[in-house]
C-alpha cells in the first residue's frame, strides 16, 4: 500500500493533514496516535468510506483513491472496525459460513445463515481450515454471544480470512481493545502466522506493548 499526502477535513476541522506512508508487503505496520488524531478517518479514506480532499492511495501500484468500498474489497483489502462485526445470535460456524458466501444482494436475500450454500470455491473446506487455524473448532456450535470477547475478536479475523477473493492486506482497527494479555498474545500469534503465509497488516492500536513488539 502507498499513501501519498492524504488530507480529509470536515467543515473547518482537518482530521487528516497531508499524511504519507507506505505499507511494505508481508509487513505488520502500525498506525498510532492519541484519540481523535484521525487514525480511523485514515482507514475510512483508504477503504472508500470517505473521499479525501487531497492525496492518492495505491494498492499494488493501482490507484484506489476514488473506488467504492466493495470495489476495494474485491481487490484484496479486508478491514475490521472498532465495534466487533460478528452476529451474536448465530453460532461460530454460521458466522464463518456467512462470511464465505457470495455477497450478491439477490443471493443473500434468498438465503438464510442456517441454510447457506457455500459449495462453490471449496467453501466448506475453507471454513473447516479457518476453524482449525483459529482454534475455534471446539466451540463451532456455540452462540457467539456466549463466547469471551477475545474469541469474538478472533472470530472476526476468521471472517475476514474467508472473504472472496482471498485478502492480501488486512486493515485492523484496534484489534486488541478489550483483550486480556493472553488473548492479545494469541491474536498476535495468528497475525504472525498469516504474515508468514504472505499476508500484510496495517494496524491501528493503542496497546503500545503489542504494537511496538510486532511492527
Short mmCIF file of C-alpha atoms in Angstrom, two decimals:
data_model
loop_
_atom_site.label_atom_id
_atom_site.label_comp_id
_atom_site.label_asym_id
_atom_site.label_seq_id
_atom_site.Cartn_x
_atom_site.Cartn_y
_atom_site.Cartn_z
CA UNK A 1 0.00 0.00 0.00
CA UNK A 2 1.26 3.51 -0.81
CA UNK A 3 -0.39 6.60 0.66
CA UNK A 4 0.53 9.99 -0.77
CA UNK A 5 -0.24 13.23 1.11
CA UNK A 6 -3.70 12.17 2.30
CA UNK A 7 -5.93 15.02 3.52
CA UNK A 8 -9.50 14.86 4.84
CA UNK A 9 -11.49 17.59 6.58
CA UNK A 10 -14.97 18.00 7.99
CA UNK A 11 -16.04 21.62 7.71
CA UNK A 12 -13.26 23.60 9.34
CA UNK A 13 -11.76 20.58 11.11
CA UNK A 14 -8.79 18.96 9.37
CA UNK A 15 -8.90 15.34 10.52
CA UNK A 16 -6.04 14.02 8.35
CA UNK A 17 -3.42 16.54 7.23
CA UNK A 18 -1.06 15.75 4.33
CA UNK A 19 -0.21 12.22 5.55
CA UNK A 20 2.15 9.98 3.53
CA UNK A 21 3.25 6.44 4.43
CA UNK A 22 3.98 3.06 2.82
CA UNK A 23 2.94 -0.41 3.93
CA UNK A 24 5.51 -2.91 2.75
CA UNK A 25 4.40 -6.32 1.52
CA UNK A 26 4.41 -9.05 4.21
CA UNK A 27 4.84 -6.50 6.99
CA UNK A 28 2.91 -5.61 10.13
CA UNK A 29 2.72 -1.82 10.05
CA UNK A 30 1.29 0.21 12.94
CA UNK A 31 -0.66 3.46 12.73
CA UNK A 32 -0.56 5.07 16.19
CA UNK A 33 -1.67 8.31 17.81
CA UNK A 34 -3.96 9.65 20.54
CA UNK A 35 -7.74 9.54 20.38
CA UNK A 36 -9.06 11.99 17.81
CA UNK A 37 -5.86 12.13 15.78
CA UNK A 38 -7.51 10.78 12.61
CA UNK A 39 -6.48 7.12 12.54
CA UNK A 40 -9.93 5.70 11.81
CA UNK A 41 -10.67 8.53 9.35
CA UNK A 42 -7.47 7.49 7.56
CA UNK A 43 -8.80 3.93 7.37
CA UNK A 44 -12.11 5.29 6.04
CA UNK A 45 -10.22 7.12 3.27
CA UNK A 46 -8.12 4.06 2.42
CA UNK A 47 -11.17 1.81 2.12
CA UNK A 48 -13.51 4.12 0.22
CA UNK A 49 -15.89 5.14 3.00
CA UNK A 50 -14.66 8.74 2.68
CA UNK A 51 -13.28 10.58 -0.34
CA UNK A 52 -10.19 12.60 0.65
CA UNK A 53 -9.89 16.22 -0.42
CA UNK A 54 -6.30 15.66 -1.46
CA UNK A 55 -3.81 12.86 -1.78
CA UNK A 56 -3.75 9.49 -3.53
CA UNK A 57 -3.84 5.85 -2.42
CA UNK A 58 -2.23 3.00 -4.36
CA UNK A 59 -2.57 -0.74 -3.78
CA UNK A 60 -0.20 -2.96 -5.74
CA UNK A 61 0.58 0.09 -7.94
CA UNK A 62 -3.11 0.56 -8.83
CA UNK A 63 -4.75 3.79 -7.70
CA UNK A 64 -7.78 3.09 -5.50
CA UNK A 65 -8.46 6.63 -4.22
CA UNK A 66 -11.82 7.04 -5.96
CA UNK A 67 -13.09 3.45 -5.70
CA UNK A 68 -16.08 2.35 -3.62
CA UNK A 69 -15.65 0.09 -0.56
CA UNK A 70 -16.91 -3.02 -2.36
CA UNK A 71 -14.55 -2.41 -5.28
CA UNK A 72 -11.59 -2.01 -2.90
CA UNK A 73 -12.54 -5.19 -1.03
CA UNK A 74 -12.62 -7.13 -4.31
CA UNK A 75 -9.00 -6.12 -4.92
CA UNK A 76 -7.94 -7.97 -1.76
CA UNK A 77 -8.24 -5.46 1.11
CA UNK A 78 -10.01 -6.68 4.24
CA UNK A 79 -11.00 -4.30 7.03
CA UNK A 80 -12.20 -4.67 10.62
CA UNK A 81 -13.90 -1.97 12.68
CA UNK A 82 -13.64 -0.84 16.31
CA UNK A 83 -17.01 -2.44 17.05
CA UNK A 84 -16.69 -6.18 16.51
CA UNK A 85 -18.51 -7.20 13.34
CA UNK A 86 -19.96 -10.59 14.30
CA UNK A 87 -23.53 -11.88 14.56
CA UNK A 88 -24.02 -12.68 18.27
CA UNK A 89 -27.14 -14.85 17.90
CA UNK A 90 -25.56 -17.11 15.30
CA UNK A 91 -23.06 -19.84 16.05
CA UNK A 92 -19.35 -19.59 15.33
CA UNK A 93 -19.71 -21.83 12.29
CA UNK A 94 -22.72 -19.90 10.98
CA UNK A 95 -20.76 -16.65 11.22
CA UNK A 96 -17.97 -18.14 9.14
CA UNK A 97 -20.40 -19.63 6.62
CA UNK A 98 -21.95 -16.19 6.20
CA UNK A 99 -18.51 -14.70 5.62
CA UNK A 100 -17.74 -17.33 2.98
CA UNK A 101 -20.94 -16.97 0.97
CA UNK A 102 -21.43 -14.84 -2.10
CA UNK A 103 -22.34 -11.23 -1.28
CA UNK A 104 -24.62 -10.55 -4.23
CA UNK A 105 -27.80 -8.94 -2.87
CA UNK A 106 -30.32 -11.28 -4.51
CA UNK A 107 -28.32 -14.33 -3.46
CA UNK A 108 -28.22 -13.07 0.12
CA UNK A 109 -31.94 -12.29 0.26
CA UNK A 110 -32.79 -15.81 -0.91
CA UNK A 111 -30.52 -17.39 1.69
CA UNK A 112 -30.61 -17.89 5.43
CA UNK A 113 -27.48 -18.18 7.61
CA UNK A 114 -28.59 -21.63 8.81
CA UNK A 115 -29.06 -22.92 5.26
CA UNK A 116 -26.37 -21.24 3.22
CA UNK A 117 -24.87 -22.89 0.16
CA UNK A 118 -21.11 -22.40 0.15
CA UNK A 119 -20.27 -25.36 -2.05
CA UNK A 120 -18.64 -23.09 -4.64
CA UNK A 121 -14.97 -22.21 -4.33
CA UNK A 122 -14.37 -25.00 -1.78
CA UNK A 123 -16.43 -23.15 0.83
CA UNK A 124 -16.93 -25.94 3.42
CA UNK A 125 -13.26 -26.91 3.32
CA UNK A 126 -12.22 -23.26 3.73
CA UNK A 127 -14.49 -22.87 6.75
CA UNK A 128 -13.02 -26.00 8.32
CA UNK A 129 -9.46 -24.79 7.72
CA UNK A 130 -10.22 -21.43 9.31
CA UNK A 131 -11.90 -23.06 12.32
CA UNK A 132 -8.82 -25.20 12.84
CA UNK A 133 -6.43 -22.28 12.29
CA UNK A 134 -8.26 -20.11 14.82
CA UNK A 135 -8.55 -22.89 17.39
CA UNK A 136 -12.34 -22.48 17.49
CA UNK A 137 -13.34 -25.97 16.38
CA UNK A 138 -14.44 -26.89 19.88
CA UNK A 139 -16.96 -24.05 20.03
CA UNK A 140 -18.20 -24.20 16.43
CA UNK A 141 -21.82 -24.78 17.55
CA UNK A 142 -21.78 -22.20 20.36
CA UNK A 143 -23.70 -18.94 20.00
CA UNK A 144 -21.18 -16.14 19.55
CA UNK A 145 -22.82 -14.10 22.35
CA UNK A 146 -21.73 -16.78 24.82
CA UNK A 147 -18.04 -16.55 23.86
CA UNK A 148 -15.42 -14.44 25.65
CA UNK A 149 -14.73 -11.16 23.89
CA UNK A 150 -11.26 -12.32 22.86
CA UNK A 151 -12.70 -15.26 20.95
CA UNK A 152 -15.21 -12.96 19.27
CA UNK A 153 -12.33 -10.78 18.07
CA UNK A 154 -10.51 -13.85 16.73
CA UNK A 155 -13.72 -14.99 15.02
CA UNK A 156 -13.91 -11.60 13.29
CA UNK A 157 -10.39 -12.16 11.94
CA UNK A 158 -11.54 -15.53 10.65
CA UNK A 159 -14.46 -13.88 8.85
CA UNK A 160 -12.01 -11.62 7.05
CA UNK A 161 -9.89 -14.63 6.10
CA UNK A 162 -12.91 -16.12 4.31
CA UNK A 163 -13.51 -13.15 2.05
CA UNK A 164 -13.53 -13.95 -1.66
CA UNK A 165 -11.09 -13.13 -3.19
CA UNK A 166 -8.59 -14.09 -0.53
CA UNK A 167 -7.35 -10.87 1.16
CA UNK A 168 -3.73 -9.81 0.73
CA UNK A 169 -3.87 -6.79 3.06
CA UNK A 170 -5.69 -6.67 6.41
CA UNK A 171 -6.59 -3.26 7.90
CA UNK A 172 -7.37 -3.85 11.57
CA UNK A 173 -8.83 -1.04 13.70
CA UNK A 174 -7.90 -1.55 17.38
CA UNK A 175 -7.97 -5.37 17.27
CA UNK A 176 -6.60 -5.67 20.82
CA UNK A 177 -9.07 -3.31 22.51
CA UNK A 178 -10.71 -5.01 25.48
CA UNK A 179 -8.49 -8.10 25.31
CA UNK A 180 -6.52 -9.61 28.18
CA UNK A 181 -2.79 -10.07 27.60
CA UNK A 182 -3.06 -13.79 26.85
CA UNK A 183 -5.77 -13.00 24.27
CA UNK A 184 -3.55 -10.32 22.72
CA UNK A 185 -0.71 -12.85 22.53
CA UNK A 186 -2.99 -15.35 20.80
CA UNK A 187 -4.17 -12.75 18.28
CA UNK A 188 -0.58 -11.69 17.57
CA UNK A 189 0.43 -15.31 17.01
CA UNK A 190 -2.32 -15.68 14.41
CA UNK A 191 -1.26 -12.45 12.69
CA UNK A 192 2.36 -13.56 12.55
CA UNK A 193 1.37 -16.95 11.16
CA UNK A 194 -0.68 -15.24 8.44
CA UNK A 195 2.22 -12.90 7.69
CA UNK A 196 4.47 -15.93 7.27
CA UNK A 197 1.96 -17.14 4.67
CA UNK A 198 2.38 -13.88 2.72
CA UNK A 199 -0.27 -11.60 4.23
CA UNK A 200 0.24 -7.93 5.09
CA UNK A 201 -1.22 -5.94 8.00
CA UNK A 202 -1.90 -2.29 8.75
CA UNK A 203 -2.97 -1.96 12.37
CA UNK A 204 -4.45 0.95 14.35
CA UNK A 205 -3.80 0.27 18.01
CA UNK A 206 -3.33 1.91 21.42
CA UNK A 207 -1.63 -1.12 23.01
CA UNK A 208 1.94 0.11 22.65
CA UNK A 209 3.50 -3.04 24.07
CA UNK A 210 1.81 -5.14 21.40
CA UNK A 211 2.36 -2.74 18.52
CA UNK A 212 5.97 -1.90 19.26
CA UNK A 213 6.81 -5.58 19.65
CA UNK A 214 5.18 -6.57 16.36
CA UNK A 215 5.84 -3.86 13.79
#
